Short mmCIF file of N, CA, C and O in Angstrom, two decimals:
data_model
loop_
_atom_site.label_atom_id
_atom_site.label_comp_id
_atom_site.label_asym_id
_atom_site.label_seq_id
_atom_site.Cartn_x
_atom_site.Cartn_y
_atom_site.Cartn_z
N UNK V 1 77.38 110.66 60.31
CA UNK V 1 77.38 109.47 59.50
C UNK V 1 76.26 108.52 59.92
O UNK V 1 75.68 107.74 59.16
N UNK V 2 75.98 108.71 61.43
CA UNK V 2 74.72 108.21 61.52
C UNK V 2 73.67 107.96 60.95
O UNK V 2 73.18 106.84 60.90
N UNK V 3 73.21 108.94 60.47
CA UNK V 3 71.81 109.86 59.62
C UNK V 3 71.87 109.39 58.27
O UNK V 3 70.92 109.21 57.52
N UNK V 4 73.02 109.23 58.05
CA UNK V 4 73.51 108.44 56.64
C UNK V 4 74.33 107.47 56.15
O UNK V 4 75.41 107.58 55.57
N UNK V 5 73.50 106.17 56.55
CA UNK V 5 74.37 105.33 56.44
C UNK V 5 75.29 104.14 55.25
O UNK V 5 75.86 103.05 55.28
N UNK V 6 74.96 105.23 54.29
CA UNK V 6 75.17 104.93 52.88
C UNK V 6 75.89 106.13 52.15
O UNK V 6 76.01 106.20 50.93
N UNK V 7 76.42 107.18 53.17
CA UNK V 7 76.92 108.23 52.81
C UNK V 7 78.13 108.01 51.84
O UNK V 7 79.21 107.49 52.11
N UNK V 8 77.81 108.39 50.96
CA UNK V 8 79.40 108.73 50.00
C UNK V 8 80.06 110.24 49.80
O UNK V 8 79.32 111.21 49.69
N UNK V 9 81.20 110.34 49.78
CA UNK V 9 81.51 111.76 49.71
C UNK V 9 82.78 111.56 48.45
O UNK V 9 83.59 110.64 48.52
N UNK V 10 82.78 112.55 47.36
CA UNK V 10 83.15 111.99 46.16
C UNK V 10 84.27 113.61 45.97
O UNK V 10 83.89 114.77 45.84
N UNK V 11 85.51 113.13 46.01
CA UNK V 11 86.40 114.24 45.45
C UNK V 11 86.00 114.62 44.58
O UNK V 11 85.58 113.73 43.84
N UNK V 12 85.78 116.47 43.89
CA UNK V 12 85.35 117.05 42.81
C UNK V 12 85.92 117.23 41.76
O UNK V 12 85.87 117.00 40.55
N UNK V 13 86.89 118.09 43.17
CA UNK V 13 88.53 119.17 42.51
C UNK V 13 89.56 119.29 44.17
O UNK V 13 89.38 119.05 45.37
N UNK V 14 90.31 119.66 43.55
CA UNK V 14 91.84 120.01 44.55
C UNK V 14 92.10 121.10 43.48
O UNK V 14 92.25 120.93 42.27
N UNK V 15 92.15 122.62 44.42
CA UNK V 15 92.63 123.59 44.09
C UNK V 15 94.09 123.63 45.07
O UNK V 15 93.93 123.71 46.29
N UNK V 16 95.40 123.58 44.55
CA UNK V 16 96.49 124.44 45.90
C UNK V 16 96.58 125.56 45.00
O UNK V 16 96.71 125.72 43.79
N UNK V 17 96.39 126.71 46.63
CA UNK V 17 97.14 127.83 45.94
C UNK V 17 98.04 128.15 47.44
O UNK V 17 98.17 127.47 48.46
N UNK V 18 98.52 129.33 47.10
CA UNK V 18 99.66 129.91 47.78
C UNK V 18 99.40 128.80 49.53
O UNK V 18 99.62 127.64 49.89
N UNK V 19 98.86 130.01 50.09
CA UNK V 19 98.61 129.90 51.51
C UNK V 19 97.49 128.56 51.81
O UNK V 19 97.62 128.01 52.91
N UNK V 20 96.50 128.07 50.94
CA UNK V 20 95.33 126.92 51.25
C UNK V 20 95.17 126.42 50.07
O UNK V 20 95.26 126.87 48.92
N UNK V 21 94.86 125.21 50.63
CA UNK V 21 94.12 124.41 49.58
C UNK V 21 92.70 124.09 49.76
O UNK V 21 92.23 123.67 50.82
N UNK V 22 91.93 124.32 48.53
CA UNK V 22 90.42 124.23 48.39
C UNK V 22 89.86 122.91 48.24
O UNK V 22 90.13 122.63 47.07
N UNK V 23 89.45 122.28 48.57
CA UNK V 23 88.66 120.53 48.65
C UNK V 23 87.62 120.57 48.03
O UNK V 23 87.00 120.89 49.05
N UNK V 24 86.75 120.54 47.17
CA UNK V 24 85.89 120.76 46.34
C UNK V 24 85.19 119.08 46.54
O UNK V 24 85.81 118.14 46.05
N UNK V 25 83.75 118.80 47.37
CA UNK V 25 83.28 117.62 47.20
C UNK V 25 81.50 117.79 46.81
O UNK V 25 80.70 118.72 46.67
N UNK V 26 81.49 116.29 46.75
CA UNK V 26 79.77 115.98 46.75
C UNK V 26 79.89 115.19 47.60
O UNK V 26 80.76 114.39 47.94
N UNK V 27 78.59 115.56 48.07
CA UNK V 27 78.24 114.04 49.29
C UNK V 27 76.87 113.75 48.80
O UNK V 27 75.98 114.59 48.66
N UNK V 28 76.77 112.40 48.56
CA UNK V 28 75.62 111.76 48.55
C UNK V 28 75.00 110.60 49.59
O UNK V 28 75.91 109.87 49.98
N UNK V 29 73.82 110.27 50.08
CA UNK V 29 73.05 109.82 50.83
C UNK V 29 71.22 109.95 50.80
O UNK V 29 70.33 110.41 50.09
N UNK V 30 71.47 108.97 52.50
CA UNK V 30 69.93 108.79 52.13
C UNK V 30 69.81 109.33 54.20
O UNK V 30 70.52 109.07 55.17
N UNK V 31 69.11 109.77 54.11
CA UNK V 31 68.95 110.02 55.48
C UNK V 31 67.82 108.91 56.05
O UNK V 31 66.66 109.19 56.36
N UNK V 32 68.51 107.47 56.12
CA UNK V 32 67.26 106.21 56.91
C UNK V 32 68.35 106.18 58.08
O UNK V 32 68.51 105.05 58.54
N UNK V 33 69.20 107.27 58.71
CA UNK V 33 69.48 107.13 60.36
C UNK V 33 68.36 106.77 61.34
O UNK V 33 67.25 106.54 60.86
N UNK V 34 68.53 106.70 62.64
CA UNK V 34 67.61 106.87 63.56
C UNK V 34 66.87 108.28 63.44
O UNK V 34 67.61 109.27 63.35
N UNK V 35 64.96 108.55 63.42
CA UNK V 35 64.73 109.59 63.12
C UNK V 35 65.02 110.16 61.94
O UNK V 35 64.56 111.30 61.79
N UNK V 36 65.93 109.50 60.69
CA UNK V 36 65.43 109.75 59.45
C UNK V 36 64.48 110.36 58.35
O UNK V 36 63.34 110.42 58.82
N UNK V 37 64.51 110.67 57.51
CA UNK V 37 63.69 111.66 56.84
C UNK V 37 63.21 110.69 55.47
O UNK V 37 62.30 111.07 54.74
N UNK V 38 63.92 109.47 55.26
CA UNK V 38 64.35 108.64 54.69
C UNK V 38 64.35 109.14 52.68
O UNK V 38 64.08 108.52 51.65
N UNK V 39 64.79 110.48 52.98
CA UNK V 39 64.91 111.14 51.46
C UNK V 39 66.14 110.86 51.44
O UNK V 39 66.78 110.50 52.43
N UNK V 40 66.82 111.09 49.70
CA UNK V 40 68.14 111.15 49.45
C UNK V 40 68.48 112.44 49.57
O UNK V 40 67.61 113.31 49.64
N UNK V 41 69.43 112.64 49.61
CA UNK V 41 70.27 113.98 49.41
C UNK V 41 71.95 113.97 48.56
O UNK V 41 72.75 113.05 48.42
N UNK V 42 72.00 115.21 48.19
CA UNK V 42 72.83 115.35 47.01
C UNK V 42 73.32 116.69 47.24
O UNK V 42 72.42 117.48 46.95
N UNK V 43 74.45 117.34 47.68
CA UNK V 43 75.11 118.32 48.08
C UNK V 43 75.99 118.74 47.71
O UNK V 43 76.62 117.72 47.45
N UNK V 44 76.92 119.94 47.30
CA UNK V 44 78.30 119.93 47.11
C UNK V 44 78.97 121.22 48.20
O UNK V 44 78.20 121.97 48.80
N UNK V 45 79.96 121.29 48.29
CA UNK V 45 80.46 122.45 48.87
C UNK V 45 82.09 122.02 48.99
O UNK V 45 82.61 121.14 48.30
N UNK V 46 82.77 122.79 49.96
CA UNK V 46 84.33 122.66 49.72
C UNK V 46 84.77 122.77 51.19
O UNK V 46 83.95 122.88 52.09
N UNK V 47 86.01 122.74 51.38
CA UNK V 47 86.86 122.75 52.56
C UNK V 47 88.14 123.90 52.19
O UNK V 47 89.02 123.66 51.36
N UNK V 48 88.05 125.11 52.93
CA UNK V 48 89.47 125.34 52.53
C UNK V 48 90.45 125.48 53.58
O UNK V 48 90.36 126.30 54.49
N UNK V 49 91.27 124.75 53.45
CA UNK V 49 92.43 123.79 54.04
C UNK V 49 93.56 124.65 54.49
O UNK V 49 94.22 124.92 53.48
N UNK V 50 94.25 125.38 55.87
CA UNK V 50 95.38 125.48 55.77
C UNK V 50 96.11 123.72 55.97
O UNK V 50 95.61 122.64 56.28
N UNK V 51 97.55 124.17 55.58
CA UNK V 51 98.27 123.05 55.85
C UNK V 51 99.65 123.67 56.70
O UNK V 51 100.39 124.65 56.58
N UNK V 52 99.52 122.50 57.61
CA UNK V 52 100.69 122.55 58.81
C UNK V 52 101.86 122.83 58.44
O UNK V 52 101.83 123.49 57.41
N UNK V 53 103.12 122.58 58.90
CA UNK V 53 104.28 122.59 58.69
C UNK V 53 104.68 121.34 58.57
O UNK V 53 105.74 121.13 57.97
N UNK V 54 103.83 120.13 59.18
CA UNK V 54 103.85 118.62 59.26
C UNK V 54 103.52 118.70 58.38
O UNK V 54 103.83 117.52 58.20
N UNK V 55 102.94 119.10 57.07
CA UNK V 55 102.28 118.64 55.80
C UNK V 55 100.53 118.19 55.81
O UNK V 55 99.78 118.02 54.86
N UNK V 56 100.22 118.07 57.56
CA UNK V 56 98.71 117.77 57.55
C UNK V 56 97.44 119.13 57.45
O UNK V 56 97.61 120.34 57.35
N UNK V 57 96.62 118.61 57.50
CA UNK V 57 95.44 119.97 58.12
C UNK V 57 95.74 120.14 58.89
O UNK V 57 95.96 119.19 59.64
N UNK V 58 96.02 121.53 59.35
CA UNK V 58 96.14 122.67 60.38
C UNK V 58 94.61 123.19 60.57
O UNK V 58 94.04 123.20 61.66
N UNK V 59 94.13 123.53 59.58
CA UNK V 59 92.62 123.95 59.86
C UNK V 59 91.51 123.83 58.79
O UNK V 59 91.65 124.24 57.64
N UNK V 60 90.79 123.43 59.09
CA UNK V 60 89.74 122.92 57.83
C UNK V 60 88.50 124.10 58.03
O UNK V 60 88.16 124.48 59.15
N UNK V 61 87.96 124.55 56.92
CA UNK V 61 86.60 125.64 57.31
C UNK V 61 85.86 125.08 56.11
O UNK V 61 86.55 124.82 55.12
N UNK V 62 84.87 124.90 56.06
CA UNK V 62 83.95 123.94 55.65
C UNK V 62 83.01 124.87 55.21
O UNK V 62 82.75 125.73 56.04
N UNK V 63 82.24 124.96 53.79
CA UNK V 63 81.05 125.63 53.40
C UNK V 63 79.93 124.49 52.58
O UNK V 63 80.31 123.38 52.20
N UNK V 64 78.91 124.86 52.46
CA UNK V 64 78.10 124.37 51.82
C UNK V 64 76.15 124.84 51.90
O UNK V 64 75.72 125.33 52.95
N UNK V 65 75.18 124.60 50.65
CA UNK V 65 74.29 125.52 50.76
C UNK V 65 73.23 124.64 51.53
O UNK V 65 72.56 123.77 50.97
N UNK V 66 73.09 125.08 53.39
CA UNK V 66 72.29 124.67 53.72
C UNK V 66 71.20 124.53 53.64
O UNK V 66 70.59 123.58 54.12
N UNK V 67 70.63 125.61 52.92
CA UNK V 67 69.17 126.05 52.79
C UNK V 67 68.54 124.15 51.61
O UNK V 67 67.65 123.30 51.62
N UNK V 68 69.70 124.49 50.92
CA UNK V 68 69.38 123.23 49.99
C UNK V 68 69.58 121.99 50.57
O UNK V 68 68.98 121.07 50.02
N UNK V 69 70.33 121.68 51.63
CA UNK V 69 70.20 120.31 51.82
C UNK V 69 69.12 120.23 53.01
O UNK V 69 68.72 119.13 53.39
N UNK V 70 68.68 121.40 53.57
CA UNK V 70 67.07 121.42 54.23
C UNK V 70 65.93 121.02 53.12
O UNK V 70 64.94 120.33 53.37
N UNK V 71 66.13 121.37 52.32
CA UNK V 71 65.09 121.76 51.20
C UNK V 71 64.86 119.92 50.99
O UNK V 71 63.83 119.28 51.24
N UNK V 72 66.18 119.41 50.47
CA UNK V 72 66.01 117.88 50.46
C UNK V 72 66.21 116.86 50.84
O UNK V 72 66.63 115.84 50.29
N UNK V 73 65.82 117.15 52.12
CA UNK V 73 65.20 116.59 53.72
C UNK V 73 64.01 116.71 53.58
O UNK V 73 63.49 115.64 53.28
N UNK V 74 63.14 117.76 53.67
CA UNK V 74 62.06 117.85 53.70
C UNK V 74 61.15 117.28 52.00
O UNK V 74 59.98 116.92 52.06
N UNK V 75 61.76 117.28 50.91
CA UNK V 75 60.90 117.25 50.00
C UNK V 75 60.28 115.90 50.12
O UNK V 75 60.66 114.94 50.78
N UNK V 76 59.05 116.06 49.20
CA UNK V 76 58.02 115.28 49.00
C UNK V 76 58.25 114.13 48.62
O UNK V 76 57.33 113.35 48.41
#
């Protein structure tokens, strides 16, 4: 959150199915952290979620396409 201190992260979708639930987000920002790139960036990817027996996250696994949010870091 450093790196982005204007970070927003915007619910997409909520998939539940059986065993997990899928988190579907965007995150938007500007990378003017310390050492900054000071480009925006615009991302999406998901979380898929077991859930505990408490009803919380048990385990979160996280995807998203890095190649692309390198790509706009570096652009022009």
């Amino acid at each position: 959150m450093t790196a982005f201190p204007d970070l927003q992260i915007a619910m997409d979708n909520l998939e539940i199915r059986e065993a997990r639930t899928l988190y579907h987000w965007t995150l938007t920002g500007t990378n003017t952290g310390p050492g900054g790139t000071g480009k925006p960036v615009r991302i999406s990817g998901h979380e898929t979620w077991k859930i505990g027996d408490d009803g919380l996250i048990a385990e979160s696994i996280g995807q998203f396409d890095s190649e692309d949010y390198q790509r706009q870091l570096q652009a022009p």
